[in-house]
C-alpha positions as MATLAB code, in Angstrom:
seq = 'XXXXXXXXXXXXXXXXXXXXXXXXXXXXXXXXXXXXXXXXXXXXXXXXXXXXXXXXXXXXXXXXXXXXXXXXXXXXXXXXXXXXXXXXXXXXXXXXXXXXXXXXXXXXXXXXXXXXXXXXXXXXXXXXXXXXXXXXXXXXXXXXXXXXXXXXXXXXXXXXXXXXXXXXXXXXXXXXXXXXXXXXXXXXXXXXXXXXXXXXXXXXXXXXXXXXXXXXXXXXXXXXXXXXXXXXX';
ca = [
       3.089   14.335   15.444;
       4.256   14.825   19.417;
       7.477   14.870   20.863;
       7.568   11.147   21.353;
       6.734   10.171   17.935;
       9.610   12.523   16.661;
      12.433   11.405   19.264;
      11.320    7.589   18.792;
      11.871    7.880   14.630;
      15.266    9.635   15.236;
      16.347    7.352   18.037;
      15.034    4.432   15.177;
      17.418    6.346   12.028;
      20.126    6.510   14.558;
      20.190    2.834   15.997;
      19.473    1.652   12.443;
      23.617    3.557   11.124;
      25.067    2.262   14.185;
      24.321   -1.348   13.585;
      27.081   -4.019   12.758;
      24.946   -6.672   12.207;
      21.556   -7.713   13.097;
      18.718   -9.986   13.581;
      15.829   -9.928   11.392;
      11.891  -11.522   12.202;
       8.819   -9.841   11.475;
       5.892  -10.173   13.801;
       3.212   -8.194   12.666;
       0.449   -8.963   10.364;
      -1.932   -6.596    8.871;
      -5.434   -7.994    8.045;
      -5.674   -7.580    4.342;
      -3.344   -6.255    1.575;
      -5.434   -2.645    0.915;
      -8.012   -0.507    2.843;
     -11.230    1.256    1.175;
     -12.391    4.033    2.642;
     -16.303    4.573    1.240;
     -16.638    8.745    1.312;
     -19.690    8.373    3.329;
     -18.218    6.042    5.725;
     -17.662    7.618    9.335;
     -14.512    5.638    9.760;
     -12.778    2.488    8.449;
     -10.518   -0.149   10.825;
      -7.652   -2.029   10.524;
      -5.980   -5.159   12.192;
      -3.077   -5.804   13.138;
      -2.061   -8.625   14.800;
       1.382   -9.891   17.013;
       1.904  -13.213   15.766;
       5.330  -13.468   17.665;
       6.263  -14.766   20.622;
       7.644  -11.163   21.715;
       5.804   -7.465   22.524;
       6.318   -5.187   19.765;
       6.291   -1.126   19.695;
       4.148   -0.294   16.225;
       3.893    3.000   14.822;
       1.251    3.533   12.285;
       0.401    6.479    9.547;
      -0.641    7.941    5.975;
       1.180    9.144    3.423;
       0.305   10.760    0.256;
       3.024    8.791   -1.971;
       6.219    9.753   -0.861;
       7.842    6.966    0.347;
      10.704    8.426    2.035;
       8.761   11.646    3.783;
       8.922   11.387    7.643;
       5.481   11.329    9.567;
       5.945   14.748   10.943;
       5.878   16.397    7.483;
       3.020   14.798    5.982;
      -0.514   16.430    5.848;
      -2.793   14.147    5.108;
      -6.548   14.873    5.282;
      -7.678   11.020    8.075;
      -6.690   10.835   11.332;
      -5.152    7.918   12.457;
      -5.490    6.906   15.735;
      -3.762    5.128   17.849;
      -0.894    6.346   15.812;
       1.721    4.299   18.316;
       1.115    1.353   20.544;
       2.526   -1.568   22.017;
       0.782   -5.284   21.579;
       1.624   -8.461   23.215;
       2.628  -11.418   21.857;
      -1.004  -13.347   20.024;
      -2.907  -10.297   20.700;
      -4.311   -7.476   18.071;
      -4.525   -3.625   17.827;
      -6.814   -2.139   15.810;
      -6.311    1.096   13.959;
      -9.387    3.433   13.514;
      -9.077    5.910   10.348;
     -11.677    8.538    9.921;
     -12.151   11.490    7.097;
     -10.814   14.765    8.371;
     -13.703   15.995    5.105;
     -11.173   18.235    3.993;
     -12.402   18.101    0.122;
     -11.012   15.528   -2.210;
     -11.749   14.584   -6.012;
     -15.266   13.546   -6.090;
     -15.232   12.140   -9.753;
     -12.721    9.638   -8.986;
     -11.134    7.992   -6.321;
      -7.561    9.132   -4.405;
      -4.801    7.080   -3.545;
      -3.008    7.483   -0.085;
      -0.305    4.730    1.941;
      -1.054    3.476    5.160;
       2.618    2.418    6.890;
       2.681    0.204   10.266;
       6.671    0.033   11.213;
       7.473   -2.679   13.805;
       9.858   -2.414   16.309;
      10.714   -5.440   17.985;
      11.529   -5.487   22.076;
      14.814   -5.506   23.199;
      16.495   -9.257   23.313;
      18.182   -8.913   26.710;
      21.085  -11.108   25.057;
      21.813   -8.396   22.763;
      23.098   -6.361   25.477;
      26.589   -6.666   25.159;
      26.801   -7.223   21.457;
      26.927   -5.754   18.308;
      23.567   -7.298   16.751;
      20.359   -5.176   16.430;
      16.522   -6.183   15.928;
      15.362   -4.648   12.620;
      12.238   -2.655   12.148;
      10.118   -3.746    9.518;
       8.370   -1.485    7.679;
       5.071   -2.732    5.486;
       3.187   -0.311    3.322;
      -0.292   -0.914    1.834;
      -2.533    1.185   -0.240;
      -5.351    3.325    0.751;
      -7.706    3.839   -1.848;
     -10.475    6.881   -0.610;
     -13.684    6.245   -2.919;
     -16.407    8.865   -3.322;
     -19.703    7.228   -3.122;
     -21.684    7.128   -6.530;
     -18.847    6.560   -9.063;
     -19.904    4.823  -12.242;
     -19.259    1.197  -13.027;
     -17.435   -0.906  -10.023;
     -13.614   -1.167   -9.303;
     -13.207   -5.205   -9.228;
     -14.404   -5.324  -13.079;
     -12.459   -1.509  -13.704;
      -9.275   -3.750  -15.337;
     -11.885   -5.057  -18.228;
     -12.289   -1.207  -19.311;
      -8.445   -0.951  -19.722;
      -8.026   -0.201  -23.741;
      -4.940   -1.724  -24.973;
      -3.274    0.079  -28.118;
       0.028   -0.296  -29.981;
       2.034    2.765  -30.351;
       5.241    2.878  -31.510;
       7.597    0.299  -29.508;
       5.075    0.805  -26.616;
       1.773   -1.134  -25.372;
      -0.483    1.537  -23.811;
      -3.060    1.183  -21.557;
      -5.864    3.735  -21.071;
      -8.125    3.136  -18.104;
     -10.908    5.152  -18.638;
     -12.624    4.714  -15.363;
     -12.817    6.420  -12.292;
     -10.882    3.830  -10.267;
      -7.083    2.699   -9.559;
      -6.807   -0.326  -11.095;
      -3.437   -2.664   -9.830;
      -2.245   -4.318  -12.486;
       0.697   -6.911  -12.038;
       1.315   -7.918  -14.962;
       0.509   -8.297  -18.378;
       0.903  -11.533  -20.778;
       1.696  -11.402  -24.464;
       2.387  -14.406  -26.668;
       3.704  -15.957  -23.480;
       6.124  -13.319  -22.868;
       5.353  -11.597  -18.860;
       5.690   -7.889  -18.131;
       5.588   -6.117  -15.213;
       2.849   -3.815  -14.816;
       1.493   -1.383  -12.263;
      -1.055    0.967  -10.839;
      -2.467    2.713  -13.577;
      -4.596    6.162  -12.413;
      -8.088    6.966  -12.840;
      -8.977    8.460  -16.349;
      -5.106    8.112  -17.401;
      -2.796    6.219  -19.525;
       0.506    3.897  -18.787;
       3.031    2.440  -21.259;
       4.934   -0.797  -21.278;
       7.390   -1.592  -23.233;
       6.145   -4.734  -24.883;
       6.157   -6.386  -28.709;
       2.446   -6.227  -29.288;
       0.357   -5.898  -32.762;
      -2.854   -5.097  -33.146;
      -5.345   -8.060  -32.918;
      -3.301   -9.686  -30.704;
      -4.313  -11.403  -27.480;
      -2.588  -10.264  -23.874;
      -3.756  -11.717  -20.305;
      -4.085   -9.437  -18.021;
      -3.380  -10.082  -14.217;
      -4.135   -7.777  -11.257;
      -5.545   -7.302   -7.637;
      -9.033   -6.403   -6.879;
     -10.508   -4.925   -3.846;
     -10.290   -7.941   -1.571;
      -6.469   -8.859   -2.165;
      -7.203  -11.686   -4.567;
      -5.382  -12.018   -8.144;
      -7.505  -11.777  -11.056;
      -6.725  -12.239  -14.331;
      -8.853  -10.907  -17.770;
      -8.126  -11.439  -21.308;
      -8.107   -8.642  -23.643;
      -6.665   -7.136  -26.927;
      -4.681   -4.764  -28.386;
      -6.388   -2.362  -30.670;
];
């Protein structure tokens, strides 16, 4: 990351501690709610548009799942480009992400974050006050899938195999994809649920017996919210 990039985060962290008060009102809209990156794909794009009356200053980037690691410390193997940029009010940038083909898992897929922080201009009647624009910060996932992989990722959630053990509900997903659950239904009682890893397990704390039905609900490749019924073995 340049000079800029650094000095505009710090000037961002400093503003931010300073603040009294502020005013809050997000602008920017990213065009769907998770990217796929195909391995054999030269590059993949993203939108994002201004839907606010007023210019905004976005800066964009990856991140390997550290939420709280600045952009100048994270190696991640895409370029990102342009990685800061200013769009008008009802117009759209569009950010162009391409493979660095620094090696990665090839039996499975690999998660990353893509993070577009929005920094609205300056309200001129703010001069003299104590009130601050926020930056907003949105954060969506980046899923990087090697071409070839058995089986396909919007039907990966039916694999899941649901077992009882102990006080727990676990869930083994024995595919090679990151499936996002939300959450899970048993005798009409919801539980949160989340990302469960390729080839992995997760466990819920949940009253479930064997034989029993659960619904399942998550988010397949296009943003929309599926649910499956299932089982618990």
């Amino acid at each position: 990351m340049n000079k800029f990039s650094r000095l505009f985060l710090s000037g961002l962290s400093t503003s931010l501690l300073l603040a009294l008060s502020y005013v809050a009102s997000a602008s920017v809209v990213i065009t769907g709610t998770r990217v796929i990156y195909p391995s054999d794909a030269r590059e993949v794009s993203v939108k994002l548009s201004n839907k606010g009356k007023k210019p905004v200053l976005i800066q964009s980037w990856l991140d390997d799942g550290d939420v709280k690691a600045k952009p100048e410390t994270i190696h991640v193997p895409f370029i990102l480009t342009p990685p800061i940029n200013r769009v008008e009010p009802d117009k759209s940038q569009t950010l162009r992400i391409s493979y660095t083909g620094k090696p990665l898992s090839a039996d499975r897929e690999s998660i990353y974050w893509l993070n577009v922080l929005e920094i609205p201009a300056k309200n001129p009647l703010l001069k003299d006050s104590n009130l601050l624009q926020m930056a907003f910060r949105s954060r969506i996932k980046f899923f990087f899938r090697p071409v070839g992989l058995k089986g396909n990722a919007n039907d990966a959630a039916q694999e899941i195999v649901w077992k009882r053990k102990g006080q727990q509900l676990i869930a083994n997903n024995p595919t090679p994809y990151y499936i996002s659950l939300t959450s899970i239904v048993i005798n009409d009682k919801n539980t949160e649920a989340d990302t469960i890893a390729p080839f992995s397990e997760a466990s819920f704390t949940a009253a479930a017996n064997p034989g029993d039905k659960i619904k399942v609900n998550y988010i397949n490749d296009y943003g929309a919210s599926i649910s499956v019924d299932a089982q618990v073995n």
